[in-house]
mmCIF file of C-alpha atoms in Angstrom:
data_model
loop_
_atom_site.group_PDB
_atom_site.id
_atom_site.type_symbol
_atom_site.label_atom_id
_atom_site.label_comp_id
_atom_site.label_asym_id
_atom_site.label_seq_id
_atom_site.Cartn_x
_atom_site.Cartn_y
_atom_site.Cartn_z
ATOM 1 C CA MET A 121 0.000 0.000 0.000
ATOM 2 C CA ARG A 122 2.948 2.328 0.663
ATOM 3 C CA GLY A 123 3.514 2.627 -3.080
ATOM 4 C CA ASN A 124 -0.131 3.300 -3.876
ATOM 5 C CA ARG A 125 -0.325 5.972 -6.576
ATOM 6 C CA LYS A 126 -4.107 6.256 -6.566
ATOM 7 C CA ARG A 127 -5.803 9.409 -5.356
ATOM 8 C CA TYR A 128 -8.700 9.163 -2.930
ATOM 9 C CA THR A 129 -11.677 11.111 -1.650
ATOM 10 C CA LEU A 130 -12.206 10.766 2.098
ATOM 11 C CA ILE A 131 -15.786 11.215 3.340
ATOM 12 C CA THR A 132 -16.736 11.152 7.018
ATOM 13 C CA GLY A 133 -20.264 10.280 8.114
ATOM 14 C CA ALA A 134 -20.706 8.420 4.834
ATOM 15 C CA SER A 135 -23.199 5.730 5.805
ATOM 16 C CA MET A 136 -26.435 7.727 5.464
ATOM 17 C CA GLY A 137 -28.013 11.042 4.534
ATOM 18 C CA LEU A 138 -25.868 13.626 2.791
ATOM 19 C CA GLY A 139 -22.680 11.628 3.418
ATOM 20 C CA LYS A 140 -24.078 8.652 1.519
ATOM 21 C CA SER A 141 -25.285 10.914 -1.298
ATOM 22 C CA LEU A 142 -21.835 12.522 -1.514
ATOM 23 C CA ALA A 143 -20.239 9.067 -1.680
ATOM 24 C CA GLN A 144 -22.576 8.049 -4.502
ATOM 25 C CA GLU A 145 -21.983 11.289 -6.405
ATOM 26 C CA CYS A 146 -18.197 10.975 -6.042
ATOM 27 C CA ALA A 147 -18.382 7.356 -7.207
ATOM 28 C CA LYS A 148 -20.226 8.479 -10.346
ATOM 29 C CA ARG A 149 -17.386 10.919 -10.965
ATOM 30 C CA GLY A 150 -14.836 8.088 -10.739
ATOM 31 C CA HIS A 151 -13.319 8.938 -7.346
ATOM 32 C CA ASN A 152 -11.612 6.226 -5.328
ATOM 33 C CA LEU A 153 -13.246 6.430 -1.915
ATOM 34 C CA LEU A 154 -12.344 6.186 1.760
ATOM 35 C CA LEU A 155 -15.652 6.012 3.634
ATOM 36 C CA VAL A 156 -15.928 6.497 7.385
ATOM 37 C CA SER A 157 -18.856 5.847 9.706
ATOM 38 C CA LEU A 158 -19.649 4.735 13.218
ATOM 39 C CA PRO A 159 -19.563 0.980 13.858
ATOM 40 C CA GLY A 160 -22.789 -0.824 13.055
ATOM 41 C CA GLU A 161 -23.947 1.495 10.262
ATOM 42 C CA ARG A 162 -23.269 -1.004 7.442
ATOM 43 C CA ILE A 163 -20.595 1.088 5.777
ATOM 44 C CA ASP A 164 -19.079 -2.127 4.366
ATOM 45 C CA ALA A 165 -22.306 -2.780 2.451
ATOM 46 C CA LEU A 166 -22.221 0.687 0.879
ATOM 47 C CA ALA A 167 -18.539 0.253 -0.014
ATOM 48 C CA SER A 168 -19.258 -3.098 -1.695
ATOM 49 C CA GLU A 169 -22.233 -1.663 -3.558
ATOM 50 C CA LEU A 170 -20.282 1.304 -4.936
ATOM 51 C CA GLY A 171 -17.223 -0.826 -5.727
ATOM 52 C CA ALA A 172 -19.383 -3.211 -7.739
ATOM 53 C CA ALA A 173 -21.283 -0.460 -9.570
ATOM 54 C CA PHE A 174 -18.314 1.728 -10.571
ATOM 55 C CA PRO A 175 -14.675 1.082 -11.658
ATOM 56 C CA ILE A 176 -13.243 2.494 -8.441
ATOM 57 C CA GLU A 177 -11.600 1.321 -5.234
ATOM 58 C CA VAL A 178 -13.686 1.801 -2.087
ATOM 59 C CA VAL A 179 -12.298 1.263 1.426
ATOM 60 C CA ALA A 180 -14.591 1.368 4.471
ATOM 61 C CA PHE A 181 -13.617 2.308 8.022
ATOM 62 C CA GLU A 182 -15.683 2.022 11.193
ATOM 63 C CA LYS A 183 -14.457 4.745 13.549
ATOM 64 C CA ASP A 184 -15.885 6.868 16.330
ATOM 65 C CA LEU A 185 -14.284 10.213 15.530
ATOM 66 C CA THR A 186 -15.192 11.587 18.967
ATOM 67 C CA ASN A 187 -12.796 9.037 20.477
ATOM 68 C CA GLU A 188 -9.337 10.606 20.760
ATOM 69 C CA CYS A 189 -7.424 7.346 20.272
ATOM 70 C CA GLN A 190 -9.520 6.209 17.312
ATOM 71 C CA LEU A 191 -9.282 9.609 15.623
ATOM 72 C CA SER A 192 -5.511 9.837 16.122
ATOM 73 C CA GLY A 193 -4.892 6.311 14.842
ATOM 74 C CA PHE A 194 -7.167 6.836 11.853
ATOM 75 C CA ILE A 195 -5.432 10.075 10.863
ATOM 76 C CA LYS A 196 -1.998 8.418 11.036
ATOM 77 C CA LEU A 197 -3.210 5.504 8.905
ATOM 78 C CA ILE A 198 -4.677 7.735 6.192
ATOM 79 C CA ALA A 199 -1.717 10.142 6.117
ATOM 80 C CA GLU A 200 0.774 7.289 5.733
ATOM 81 C CA PHE A 201 -0.959 5.037 3.211
ATOM 82 C CA TYR A 202 -3.373 7.084 1.081
ATOM 83 C CA LYS A 203 -3.017 10.033 -1.281
ATOM 84 C CA VAL A 204 -6.095 12.074 -0.364
ATOM 85 C CA SER A 205 -6.950 14.774 -2.885
ATOM 86 C CA LEU A 206 -10.458 15.577 -1.596
ATOM 87 C CA LEU A 207 -11.416 15.681 2.072
ATOM 88 C CA ILE A 208 -15.139 15.931 2.816
ATOM 89 C CA ASN A 209 -15.797 16.620 6.492
ATOM 90 C CA ASN A 210 -19.464 15.677 6.600
ATOM 91 C CA ALA A 211 -19.854 13.873 9.940
ATOM 92 C CA GLY A 212 -21.840 15.870 12.455
ATOM 93 C CA MET A 213 -24.520 15.584 15.093
ATOM 94 C CA GLY A 214 -27.066 17.764 16.836
ATOM 95 C CA GLY A 215 -30.513 17.649 18.349
ATOM 96 C CA THR A 216 -33.205 19.582 20.153
ATOM 97 C CA LYS A 217 -32.916 19.805 23.945
ATOM 98 C CA GLU A 218 -33.284 22.343 26.710
ATOM 99 C CA PHE A 219 -29.686 23.277 27.559
ATOM 100 C CA LEU A 220 -29.943 22.304 31.231
ATOM 101 C CA SER A 221 -31.482 18.928 30.382
ATOM 102 C CA ALA A 222 -28.672 18.052 27.938
ATOM 103 C CA SER A 223 -26.075 15.741 29.462
ATOM 104 C CA GLU A 224 -22.401 16.659 29.525
ATOM 105 C CA ASP A 225 -21.702 13.647 27.285
ATOM 106 C CA TYR A 226 -24.271 14.853 24.721
ATOM 107 C CA ILE A 227 -22.722 18.344 24.648
ATOM 108 C CA SER A 228 -19.171 16.999 24.479
ATOM 109 C CA ARG A 229 -19.922 14.642 21.591
ATOM 110 C CA ILE A 230 -21.329 17.482 19.463
ATOM 111 C CA ILE A 231 -18.226 19.590 20.083
ATOM 112 C CA LEU A 232 -15.804 16.690 19.603
ATOM 113 C CA LEU A 233 -17.367 15.581 16.313
ATOM 114 C CA ASN A 234 -18.542 18.835 14.731
ATOM 115 C CA ILE A 235 -15.445 20.849 15.664
ATOM 116 C CA ARG A 236 -12.469 18.873 16.982
ATOM 117 C CA ALA A 237 -12.556 15.943 14.565
ATOM 118 C CA LEU A 238 -13.085 18.250 11.570
ATOM 119 C CA VAL A 239 -10.226 20.557 12.545
ATOM 120 C CA LEU A 240 -7.744 17.756 13.308
ATOM 121 C CA LEU A 241 -8.565 15.809 10.130
ATOM 122 C CA THR A 242 -8.034 18.983 8.112
ATOM 123 C CA ARG A 243 -4.860 19.950 9.977
ATOM 124 C CA HIS A 244 -3.114 16.583 9.687
ATOM 125 C CA LEU A 245 -4.224 15.762 6.134
ATOM 126 C CA LEU A 246 -3.402 19.197 4.732
ATOM 127 C CA PRO A 247 0.226 18.209 3.987
ATOM 128 C CA VAL A 248 -1.127 15.179 2.079
ATOM 129 C CA LEU A 249 -3.528 17.409 0.141
ATOM 130 C CA LYS A 250 -0.779 19.910 -0.629
ATOM 131 C CA ALA A 251 1.359 17.101 -2.071
ATOM 132 C CA GLN A 252 -1.244 16.466 -4.804
ATOM 133 C CA PRO A 253 -1.359 18.404 -8.111
ATOM 134 C CA ASP A 254 -4.692 19.889 -7.033
ATOM 135 C CA ALA A 255 -6.792 19.225 -3.946
ATOM 136 C CA TYR A 256 -10.016 20.212 -2.187
ATOM 137 C CA VAL A 257 -11.548 20.405 1.275
ATOM 138 C CA LEU A 258 -15.339 20.478 1.534
ATOM 139 C CA ASN A 259 -16.686 21.124 5.030
ATOM 140 C CA ILE A 260 -20.393 20.641 5.679
ATOM 141 C CA ALA A 261 -21.818 23.358 7.922
ATOM 142 C CA SER A 262 -25.535 24.208 7.943
ATOM 143 C CA MET A 263 -28.009 27.014 7.388
ATOM 144 C CA ALA A 264 -28.048 27.018 11.214
ATOM 145 C CA SER A 265 -24.501 28.450 11.109
ATOM 146 C CA PHE A 266 -25.917 31.892 10.294
ATOM 147 C CA GLY A 267 -27.562 32.469 13.666
ATOM 148 C CA PRO A 268 -28.347 31.140 17.143
ATOM 149 C CA ILE A 269 -31.294 28.828 17.765
ATOM 150 C CA PRO A 270 -32.849 28.352 21.216
ATOM 151 C CA PHE A 271 -33.097 24.735 22.407
ATOM 152 C CA LYS A 272 -30.468 23.797 19.796
ATOM 153 C CA THR A 273 -27.802 26.022 21.328
ATOM 154 C CA ILE A 274 -24.690 23.864 20.795
ATOM 155 C CA TYR A 275 -25.379 22.677 17.236
ATOM 156 C CA PRO A 276 -25.666 26.072 15.447
ATOM 157 C CA ALA A 277 -22.720 27.383 17.460
ATOM 158 C CA SER A 278 -20.618 24.423 16.301
ATOM 159 C CA LYS A 279 -21.680 24.953 12.688
ATOM 160 C CA ALA A 280 -20.903 28.674 12.945
ATOM 161 C CA PHE A 281 -17.391 27.593 13.940
ATOM 162 C CA VAL A 282 -17.184 25.294 10.899
ATOM 163 C CA ARG A 283 -18.231 28.101 8.557
ATOM 164 C CA SER A 284 -15.863 30.658 10.104
ATOM 165 C CA PHE A 285 -12.958 28.198 10.198
ATOM 166 C CA SER A 286 -13.538 27.191 6.568
ATOM 167 C CA MET A 287 -13.780 30.742 5.228
ATOM 168 C CA GLY A 288 -10.627 31.765 7.091
ATOM 169 C CA LEU A 289 -8.701 28.726 5.878
ATOM 170 C CA CYS A 290 -9.947 29.288 2.323
ATOM 171 C CA GLU A 291 -8.407 32.760 2.299
ATOM 172 C CA GLU A 292 -5.224 31.502 3.977
ATOM 173 C CA LEU A 293 -4.768 28.884 1.232
ATOM 174 C CA LYS A 294 -5.934 31.169 -1.569
ATOM 175 C CA TYR A 295 -2.692 30.949 -3.554
ATOM 176 C CA SER A 296 -2.043 27.276 -2.879
ATOM 177 C CA ASN A 297 -3.213 24.172 -4.742
ATOM 178 C CA VAL A 298 -5.893 23.471 -2.086
ATOM 179 C CA GLN A 299 -9.395 24.890 -2.524
ATOM 180 C CA VAL A 300 -11.468 25.066 0.689
ATOM 181 C CA SER A 301 -15.254 25.279 0.475
ATOM 182 C CA VAL A 302 -17.999 25.203 3.074
ATOM 183 C CA ALA A 303 -21.572 24.139 2.337
ATOM 184 C CA CYS A 304 -24.508 25.494 4.331
ATOM 185 C CA PRO A 305 -27.550 23.397 3.401
ATOM 186 C CA GLY A 306 -30.968 23.702 5.015
ATOM 187 C CA GLY A 307 -32.917 20.757 6.344
ATOM 188 C CA MET A 308 -32.729 17.422 4.553
ATOM 189 C CA PRO A 309 -34.859 14.301 5.122
ATOM 190 C CA THR A 310 -31.795 12.206 5.943
ATOM 191 C CA ASN A 311 -33.592 9.683 8.171
ATOM 192 C CA ARG A 312 -37.037 9.010 9.636
ATOM 193 C CA GLU A 313 -36.524 11.101 12.755
ATOM 194 C CA VAL A 314 -35.274 14.140 10.825
ATOM 195 C CA SER A 315 -38.066 13.771 8.256
ATOM 196 C CA ARG A 316 -40.626 13.644 11.071
ATOM 197 C CA ARG A 317 -39.205 16.811 12.629
ATOM 198 C CA ILE A 318 -39.209 18.643 9.298
ATOM 199 C CA MET A 319 -42.848 17.782 8.639
ATOM 200 C CA ARG A 320 -43.844 19.342 11.980
ATOM 201 C CA HIS A 321 -42.386 22.704 11.004
ATOM 202 C CA SER A 322 -44.187 25.476 9.128
ATOM 203 C CA ARG A 323 -44.734 25.390 5.390
ATOM 204 C CA ILE A 324 -42.032 28.040 4.937
ATOM 205 C CA VAL A 325 -39.453 25.813 6.646
ATOM 206 C CA ARG A 326 -40.570 22.794 4.588
ATOM 207 C CA TRP A 327 -40.087 24.785 1.366
ATOM 208 C CA THR A 328 -36.352 25.088 2.121
ATOM 209 C CA VAL A 329 -35.898 21.304 2.340
ATOM 210 C CA LEU A 330 -33.795 19.682 -0.391
ATOM 211 C CA ASP A 331 -33.134 16.069 -1.287
ATOM 212 C CA PRO A 332 -29.636 14.955 -0.139
ATOM 213 C CA ASP A 333 -28.788 13.717 -3.649
ATOM 214 C CA GLU A 334 -29.490 17.171 -5.067
ATOM 215 C CA VAL A 335 -27.467 18.841 -2.304
ATOM 216 C CA ALA A 336 -24.533 16.499 -3.014
ATOM 217 C CA ARG A 337 -24.585 17.363 -6.738
ATOM 218 C CA ILE A 338 -24.713 21.106 -6.016
ATOM 219 C CA CYS A 339 -21.937 20.940 -3.411
ATOM 220 C CA LEU A 340 -19.489 19.103 -5.661
ATOM 221 C CA ARG A 341 -20.302 21.223 -8.696
ATOM 222 C CA GLU A 342 -19.810 24.501 -6.830
ATOM 223 C CA MET A 343 -16.709 23.239 -5.026
ATOM 224 C CA TYR A 344 -15.027 22.413 -8.340
ATOM 225 C CA ARG A 345 -15.985 25.880 -9.580
ATOM 226 C CA GLY A 346 -13.940 27.310 -6.710
ATOM 227 C CA LYS A 347 -16.817 28.666 -4.639
ATOM 228 C CA ALA A 348 -15.859 29.287 -1.010
ATOM 229 C CA GLN A 349 -19.371 29.315 0.487
ATOM 230 C CA ILE A 350 -22.065 27.105 -1.005
ATOM 231 C CA ILE A 351 -25.753 27.611 -0.211
ATOM 232 C CA PRO A 352 -27.731 24.947 -2.096
ATOM 233 C CA GLY A 353 -31.116 25.741 -3.681
ATOM 234 C CA LYS A 354 -33.078 28.925 -4.388
ATOM 235 C CA MET A 355 -35.056 28.667 -1.156
ATOM 236 C CA GLY A 356 -31.799 28.140 0.703
ATOM 237 C CA LYS A 357 -30.497 31.438 -0.674
ATOM 238 C CA LEU A 358 -33.757 33.178 0.307
ATOM 239 C CA SER A 359 -33.440 31.731 3.819
ATOM 240 C CA TRP A 360 -29.872 33.023 3.993
ATOM 241 C CA LEU A 361 -31.068 36.493 2.926
ATOM 242 C CA PHE A 362 -33.790 36.419 5.580
ATOM 243 C CA LEU A 363 -31.297 35.409 8.280
ATOM 244 C CA LYS A 364 -28.925 38.151 7.146
ATOM 245 C CA LEU A 365 -31.515 40.937 7.057
ATOM 246 C CA CYS A 366 -33.884 40.022 9.882
ATOM 247 C CA PRO A 367 -32.764 41.382 13.290
ATOM 248 C CA GLU A 368 -32.132 38.748 15.934
ATOM 249 C CA SER A 369 -34.618 40.525 18.201
ATOM 250 C CA ILE A 370 -37.335 39.445 15.743
ATOM 251 C CA ARG A 371 -35.839 36.188 14.506
ATOM 252 C CA LEU A 372 -35.016 34.557 17.853
ATOM 253 C CA PRO A 373 -38.575 34.727 19.291
ATOM 254 C CA LEU A 374 -39.906 33.248 16.025
ATOM 255 C CA MET A 375 -37.399 30.408 16.221
ATOM 256 C CA ARG A 376 -38.137 29.869 19.910
ATOM 257 C CA LYS A 377 -41.832 29.473 19.142
ATOM 258 C CA SER A 378 -41.128 27.053 16.270
ATOM 259 C CA VAL A 379 -38.700 24.893 18.265
ATOM 260 C CA MET A 380 -40.933 24.840 21.349
ATOM 261 C CA LYS A 381 -43.736 23.532 19.153
ATOM 262 C CA GLU A 382 -41.391 20.802 17.908
ATOM 263 C CA LEU A 383 -40.455 19.882 21.486
ATOM 264 C CA SER A 384 -44.086 19.880 22.608
ATOM 265 C CA GLU A 385 -45.135 17.545 19.819
ATOM 266 C CA GLU A 386 -42.189 15.230 20.510
ATOM 267 C CA ASN A 387 -43.179 15.047 24.176
ATOM 268 C CA LYS A 388 -46.749 14.164 23.197
ATOM 269 C CA LEU A 389 -45.471 11.330 21.012
ATOM 270 C CA MET A 390 -43.166 10.054 23.764
ATOM 271 C CA HIS A 391 -45.867 10.050 26.408
ATOM 272 C CA GLY A 392 -48.725 8.848 24.220
#
């Protein structure tokens, strides 16, 4: 493997949702893939499926990127044995909870995955990326990165970090061979729970929802065009404009009302 001349795309959180769609879209483009997911998410099955459908090499890894030892060992393995030319930091987690009711473990895992793992993967693989003729980093933030959200306090703050970090690094590497982009998609029906939450929101929120396959196509297309910040979809751009122009004194109470409704309906379902 040490003499491997192939170039690879590394995708974290690749087993479902946008990560899976990005893996499929990259496979269609002929990328050799390194796919990462938590144990038990059948990443091997996806790797086999894509390897059989396209003339590419696909390698699957089961890693918990919030675990310091697993993350460190994984980074060393990739840096030593694989020529990564595209790093897609997609893995992330969030949820809706009252801040005081959220456990310390829940809060720590969001920060460790959404921020620490993304930063360390980028930091340690950047020399590998720079060694390629041309290379890319695509970080997945969120529309939530543009403002605070009550009852989701940690998640949008972590995604705001991802967006700020990515834009700063993009400018820092402006004259290098590495293009850094950050995508800020709105809601996506990535699994049953997320789909259920989306359907309980207002019609306006539901209008901003995009299919993960479409988001994946837009993200890769705009990344290769050299766009630093990617906001998929027309409604996504309108949402961004609203968040930019609407004062927080108006926006936050509206969001509080919307999220409290979501929490109330979840509690009703939980307690019959």
